[in-house]
CSV table of C-alpha atoms and ligand atoms in Angstrom, one decimal:
chain,number,residue,atom,x,y,z
G,1,UNK,CA,-46.1,23.0,22.9
G,2,UNK,CA,-49.3,20.9,23.3
G,3,UNK,CA,-52.3,22.3,21.5
G,4,UNK,CA,-55.8,21.2,20.6
G,5,UNK,CA,-57.1,22.6,17.3
G,6,UNK,CA,-60.9,22.8,17.1
G,7,UNK,CA,-63.5,24.2,14.7
G,8,UNK,CA,-66.3,23.0,12.4
G,9,UNK,CA,-65.5,20.9,9.4
G,10,UNK,CA,-64.0,23.1,6.7
G,11,UNK,CA,-62.9,25.8,9.0
G,12,UNK,CA,-59.2,25.2,8.0
G,13,UNK,CA,-57.8,23.1,10.8
G,14,UNK,CA,-55.8,20.8,8.5
G,15,UNK,CA,-54.6,23.7,6.4
G,16,UNK,CA,-53.4,25.7,9.5
G,17,UNK,CA,-51.9,22.6,11.1
G,18,UNK,CA,-49.4,22.4,8.2
G,19,UNK,CA,-48.2,25.9,8.9
G,20,UNK,CA,-48.0,25.5,12.6
G,21,UNK,CA,-46.1,22.3,12.4
G,22,UNK,CA,-43.6,24.0,10.0
G,23,UNK,CA,-43.2,26.9,12.5
G,24,UNK,CA,-43.2,25.1,15.8
G,25,UNK,CA,-42.2,21.6,14.9
G,26,UNK,CA,-44.8,19.8,16.9
G,27,UNK,CA,-46.3,16.4,15.8
G,28,UNK,CA,-49.6,16.8,14.0
G,29,UNK,CA,-52.2,14.1,14.9
G,30,UNK,CA,-55.4,14.4,12.9
G,31,UNK,CA,-58.0,11.9,14.2
G,32,UNK,CA,-59.8,12.0,10.8
G,33,UNK,CA,-56.5,11.0,9.0
G,34,UNK,CA,-55.8,8.3,11.6
G,35,UNK,CA,-59.3,6.9,11.3
G,36,UNK,CA,-59.2,7.0,7.5
G,37,UNK,CA,-55.8,5.0,7.6
G,38,UNK,CA,-57.4,2.5,10.0
G,39,UNK,CA,-60.4,1.9,7.8
G,40,UNK,CA,-58.3,1.5,4.7
G,41,UNK,CA,-57.2,-1.9,5.7
G,42,UNK,CA,-60.6,-3.4,5.2
G,43,UNK,CA,-60.7,-5.0,8.7
G,44,UNK,CA,-63.9,-5.5,10.7
G,45,UNK,CA,-63.1,-2.4,12.7
G,46,UNK,CA,-62.5,-0.6,9.4
G,47,UNK,CA,-66.0,-1.5,8.1
G,48,UNK,CA,-67.5,-0.2,11.4
G,49,UNK,CA,-65.6,3.1,11.1
G,50,UNK,CA,-66.7,3.5,7.5
G,51,UNK,CA,-70.4,3.2,8.4
G,52,UNK,CA,-70.1,6.2,10.8
G,53,UNK,CA,-67.8,8.3,8.7
G,54,UNK,CA,-69.7,8.0,5.5
G,55,UNK,CA,-72.9,9.0,7.2
G,56,UNK,CA,-71.1,12.1,8.7
G,57,UNK,CA,-71.7,10.8,12.3
G,58,UNK,CA,-69.1,10.7,15.0
G,59,UNK,CA,-67.3,7.4,15.6
G,60,UNK,CA,-68.2,6.1,19.2
G,61,UNK,CA,-66.1,7.5,22.0
G,62,UNK,CA,-64.6,4.2,23.2
G,63,UNK,CA,-63.2,3.4,19.7
G,64,UNK,CA,-61.8,6.9,19.1
G,65,UNK,CA,-60.3,7.2,22.5
G,66,UNK,CA,-58.5,3.9,22.3
G,67,UNK,CA,-57.1,4.7,18.8
G,68,UNK,CA,-56.0,8.2,19.7
G,69,UNK,CA,-54.5,7.2,23.1
G,70,UNK,CA,-52.3,4.7,21.2
G,71,UNK,CA,-51.3,7.3,18.6
G,72,UNK,CA,-50.4,9.9,21.3
G,73,UNK,CA,-48.4,7.3,23.4
G,74,UNK,CA,-46.3,6.5,20.4
G,75,UNK,CA,-45.1,10.1,19.9
G,76,UNK,CA,-41.9,11.7,21.1
G,77,UNK,CA,-43.2,13.9,24.0
G,78,UNK,CA,-40.4,16.5,23.5
G,79,UNK,CA,-41.7,17.6,20.1
G,80,UNK,CA,-45.1,18.7,21.4
G,81,UNK,CA,-48.4,17.8,20.0
G,82,UNK,CA,-51.0,19.4,17.7
G,83,UNK,CA,-54.3,17.5,18.0
G,84,UNK,CA,-56.6,18.2,15.1
G,85,UNK,CA,-60.2,16.9,15.3
G,86,UNK,CA,-59.7,15.2,18.7
G,87,UNK,CA,-61.4,15.6,21.1
G,88,UNK,CA,-64.8,16.0,19.6
G,89,UNK,CA,-67.0,15.2,22.6
G,90,UNK,CA,-66.7,16.1,26.3
G,91,UNK,CA,-66.1,12.4,27.1
G,92,UNK,CA,-63.1,12.4,24.7
G,93,UNK,CA,-61.8,15.6,26.3
G,94,UNK,CA,-62.0,14.0,29.7
G,95,UNK,CA,-60.1,10.9,28.6
G,96,UNK,CA,-57.5,13.0,26.9
G,97,UNK,CA,-56.9,15.2,30.0
G,98,UNK,CA,-56.5,12.0,32.0
G,99,UNK,CA,-53.9,10.5,29.6
G,100,UNK,CA,-51.9,13.8,29.3
G,101,UNK,CA,-52.0,14.2,33.1
G,102,UNK,CA,-50.6,10.7,33.6
G,103,UNK,CA,-47.9,11.5,31.1
G,104,UNK,CA,-47.2,14.8,32.9
G,105,UNK,CA,-47.8,16.7,29.7
G,106,UNK,CA,-51.0,18.8,30.1
G,107,UNK,CA,-52.5,20.8,27.3
G,108,UNK,CA,-51.2,24.4,26.9
G,109,UNK,CA,-53.7,26.0,24.6
G,110,UNK,CA,-57.0,25.4,22.8
G,111,UNK,CA,-57.1,27.0,19.3
G,112,UNK,CA,-60.6,27.4,17.9
G,113,UNK,CA,-61.0,28.3,14.3
G,114,UNK,CA,-64.5,29.7,13.8
G,115,UNK,CA,-66.3,30.1,10.5
G,116,UNK,CA,-69.8,30.8,9.2
G,117,UNK,CA,-71.9,27.8,8.2
G,118,UNK,CA,-72.6,29.3,4.7
G,119,UNK,CA,-68.8,29.3,4.0
G,120,UNK,CA,-68.2,25.8,5.2
G,121,UNK,CA,-70.3,23.9,2.7
G,122,UNK,CA,-68.4,25.6,-0.2
G,123,UNK,CA,-65.1,25.0,1.5
G,124,UNK,CA,-65.8,21.3,2.0
G,125,UNK,CA,-67.3,20.5,-1.4
G,126,UNK,CA,-64.4,22.2,-3.1
G,127,UNK,CA,-61.7,20.5,-1.0
G,128,UNK,CA,-59.2,18.3,-2.7
G,129,UNK,CA,-56.4,16.5,-0.8
G,130,UNK,CA,-53.2,14.8,-1.6
G,131,UNK,CA,-53.3,11.2,-0.6
G,132,UNK,CA,-49.5,11.0,-0.5
G,133,UNK,CA,-48.4,14.1,1.5
G,134,UNK,CA,-51.7,15.2,3.0
G,135,UNK,CA,-51.6,18.7,1.6
G,136,UNK,CA,-55.0,20.3,1.2
G,137,UNK,CA,-56.3,22.5,-1.7
G,138,UNK,CA,-59.5,24.1,-2.7
G,139,UNK,CA,-60.7,24.1,-6.4
G,140,UNK,CA,-61.3,27.9,-6.3
G,141,UNK,CA,-59.7,29.4,-3.1
G,142,UNK,CA,-56.4,27.5,-3.0
G,143,UNK,CA,-56.0,25.7,-6.4
G,144,UNK,CA,-52.8,23.7,-7.2
G,145,UNK,CA,-50.6,25.1,-10.0
G,146,UNK,CA,-51.6,22.2,-12.2
G,147,UNK,CA,-55.2,21.1,-11.9
G,148,UNK,CA,-55.7,17.9,-10.0
G,149,UNK,CA,-52.0,17.5,-9.2
G,150,UNK,CA,-50.3,18.2,-5.8
G,151,UNK,CA,-47.7,21.0,-6.0
G,152,UNK,CA,-45.6,19.5,-3.3
G,153,UNK,CA,-45.3,15.9,-4.4
G,154,UNK,CA,-46.9,15.5,-7.9
G,155,UNK,CA,-49.5,12.9,-6.8
G,156,UNK,CA,-53.1,13.0,-8.1
G,157,UNK,CA,-55.5,14.9,-5.8
G,158,UNK,CA,-58.6,13.2,-4.5
G,159,UNK,CA,-61.9,14.2,-3.1
G,160,UNK,CA,-63.0,12.7,0.2
G,161,UNK,CA,-66.1,10.5,0.0
G,162,UNK,CA,-67.8,12.4,2.9
G,163,UNK,CA,-67.2,15.8,1.3
G,164,UNK,CA,-70.6,16.0,-0.3
G,165,UNK,CA,-73.2,18.6,0.6
G,166,UNK,CA,-75.6,16.1,2.2
G,167,UNK,CA,-72.9,14.5,4.5
G,168,UNK,CA,-71.4,18.0,5.3
G,169,UNK,CA,-74.8,19.1,6.7
G,170,UNK,CA,-74.8,16.0,9.0
G,171,UNK,CA,-71.2,16.6,10.1
G,172,UNK,CA,-72.0,20.3,10.9
G,173,UNK,CA,-75.0,19.1,13.0
G,174,UNK,CA,-72.8,16.7,14.9
G,175,UNK,CA,-70.3,19.5,15.5
G,176,UNK,CA,-72.9,21.9,16.9
G,177,UNK,CA,-74.5,19.3,19.1
G,178,UNK,CA,-71.5,17.2,20.3
G,179,UNK,CA,-68.3,19.2,19.7
G,180,UNK,CA,-69.2,22.8,20.6
G,181,UNK,CA,-69.7,21.7,24.3
G,182,UNK,CA,-66.0,20.8,24.3
G,183,UNK,CA,-65.1,24.5,23.8
G,184,UNK,CA,-67.3,25.3,26.9
G,185,UNK,CA,-65.6,22.5,28.8
G,186,UNK,CA,-62.1,23.9,28.2
G,187,UNK,CA,-63.2,27.6,28.7
G,188,UNK,CA,-64.9,26.8,32.0
G,189,UNK,CA,-61.7,25.1,33.1
G,190,UNK,CA,-59.7,28.2,32.6
G,191,UNK,CA,-57.6,26.9,29.7
G,192,UNK,CA,-55.8,29.3,27.4
G,193,UNK,CA,-58.3,29.8,24.6
G,194,UNK,CA,-57.4,31.3,21.2
G,195,UNK,CA,-60.3,32.1,18.9
G,196,UNK,CA,-59.7,33.0,15.3
G,197,UNK,CA,-61.8,33.9,12.3
G,198,UNK,CA,-61.3,31.1,9.8
G,199,UNK,CA,-63.1,33.1,7.2
G,200,UNK,CA,-60.1,35.4,6.8
G,201,UNK,CA,-57.4,34.7,4.1
G,202,UNK,CA,-55.3,31.7,5.0
G,203,UNK,CA,-52.0,33.7,5.5
G,204,UNK,CA,-53.8,36.0,8.0
G,205,UNK,CA,-55.2,33.1,10.0
G,206,UNK,CA,-51.8,31.5,10.0
G,207,UNK,CA,-50.1,34.6,11.3
G,208,UNK,CA,-52.6,35.2,14.0
G,209,UNK,CA,-52.4,31.6,15.1
G,210,UNK,CA,-48.6,31.6,15.3
G,211,UNK,CA,-48.6,35.0,17.2
G,212,UNK,CA,-51.2,33.8,19.7
G,213,UNK,CA,-49.4,30.5,20.4
G,214,UNK,CA,-46.0,32.1,20.8
G,215,UNK,CA,-47.3,34.7,23.3
E,1,ADP,P1,-60.7,21.2,8.2
E,1,ADP,O1,-59.5,20.5,8.5
E,1,ADP,O2,-61.1,22.2,9.3
E,1,ADP,O3,-61.9,20.4,7.9
E,1,ADP,P2,-59.4,22.2,5.8
E,1,ADP,O4,-58.1,22.7,6.3
E,1,ADP,O5,-59.3,20.8,5.1
E,1,ADP,O6,-60.5,22.2,7.0
E,1,ADP,O7,-60.0,23.3,4.8
E,1,ADP,C1,-61.2,23.0,4.1
E,1,ADP,C2,-61.2,23.6,2.7
E,1,ADP,O8,-61.1,25.1,2.8
E,1,ADP,C3,-59.9,23.2,1.9
E,1,ADP,O9,-60.4,23.0,0.6
E,1,ADP,C4,-59.0,24.4,2.1
E,1,ADP,O10,-58.1,24.5,1.0
E,1,ADP,C5,-59.9,25.6,2.2
E,1,ADP,N1,-59.4,26.6,3.1
E,1,ADP,C6,-58.8,26.4,4.3
E,1,ADP,N2,-58.5,27.6,4.9
E,1,ADP,C7,-58.9,28.6,4.0
E,1,ADP,C8,-58.9,30.0,4.0
E,1,ADP,N3,-58.4,30.7,5.1
E,1,ADP,N4,-59.5,30.7,2.9
E,1,ADP,C9,-60.0,30.0,1.9
E,1,ADP,N5,-60.0,28.6,1.8
E,1,ADP,C10,-59.5,27.9,2.8
E,2,AMP,P1,-62.3,14.9,9.8
E,2,AMP,O1,-61.2,14.4,8.9
E,2,AMP,O2,-61.8,15.6,11.0
E,2,AMP,O3,-63.3,15.8,9.0
E,2,AMP,O4,-63.2,13.7,10.3
E,2,AMP,C1,-63.8,12.8,9.4
E,2,AMP,C2,-64.8,11.9,10.1
E,2,AMP,O5,-64.0,11.0,11.0
E,2,AMP,C3,-65.8,12.6,11.0
E,2,AMP,O6,-67.0,13.0,10.3
E,2,AMP,C4,-66.1,11.4,12.0
E,2,AMP,O7,-67.0,10.4,11.4
E,2,AMP,C5,-64.7,10.8,12.2
E,2,AMP,N1,-64.0,11.4,13.3
E,2,AMP,C6,-62.8,12.1,13.2
E,2,AMP,N2,-62.4,12.5,14.5
E,2,AMP,C7,-63.3,12.0,15.3
E,2,AMP,C8,-63.5,12.1,16.8
E,2,AMP,N3,-62.6,12.7,17.5
E,2,AMP,N4,-64.6,11.5,17.3
E,2,AMP,C9,-65.5,10.8,16.6
E,2,AMP,N5,-65.4,10.7,15.2
E,2,AMP,C10,-64.3,11.3,14.6
């Protein structure tokens, strides 16, 4: 199964991706995670990525497309793919279509998790993530059993540098302006679109997503 997972920052993409991967076994590729790993090595490219990401702006298309094309090409095609956070512009969507067409592996569904802007700021500022296994928590909504510690692997949870209210507002503006047109791009092309309410409890969203993908 090859699926693009879309939605504003904080809608629950990463959270739902964990469930979907457990259920369907596809490979989860989060462009945000891949870019954060790339910037962690302190290279010149890393510094460039940091300047965009810390400001809540999108990284330029040519850089993201190259990094994601390499990541996709490395995967075992039989397992399927869950792309989370990529594509985020119509240019990226076109480049992805071209690559998947060349591989003979077109997209099968676009899963959009929608959520109200008022909800998103609270979701993002309360987010804590495990730097070791990638599991995502929320200080109020989905707290770990022991405060600040990952239930799954015991590592200390961290807060992302760009998860501040000021940067969130910028990221939401980028989403509305640059990423929402990608939903139109796919819908106009007759792709299988699944739209879910990300404001619902997490188990409910997970169940609806799994049912829609399996049908
Ligand atoms: P995204 O990947 O779309 O940016 P995340 O999956 O990281 O979003 O979720 C953002 C925050 O919201 C996290 O703190 C997560 O624990 C919390 N969250 C995700 N889904 C739900 C939900 N259905 N109900 C309440 N909180 C949620
Ligand atoms: P995320 O982890 O998906 O919230 O992404 C964090 C940041 O990484 C974004 O605010 C962007 O700066 C950058 N980023 C992630 N994916 C993309 C993409 N597909 N295109 C451009 N920038 C991206």
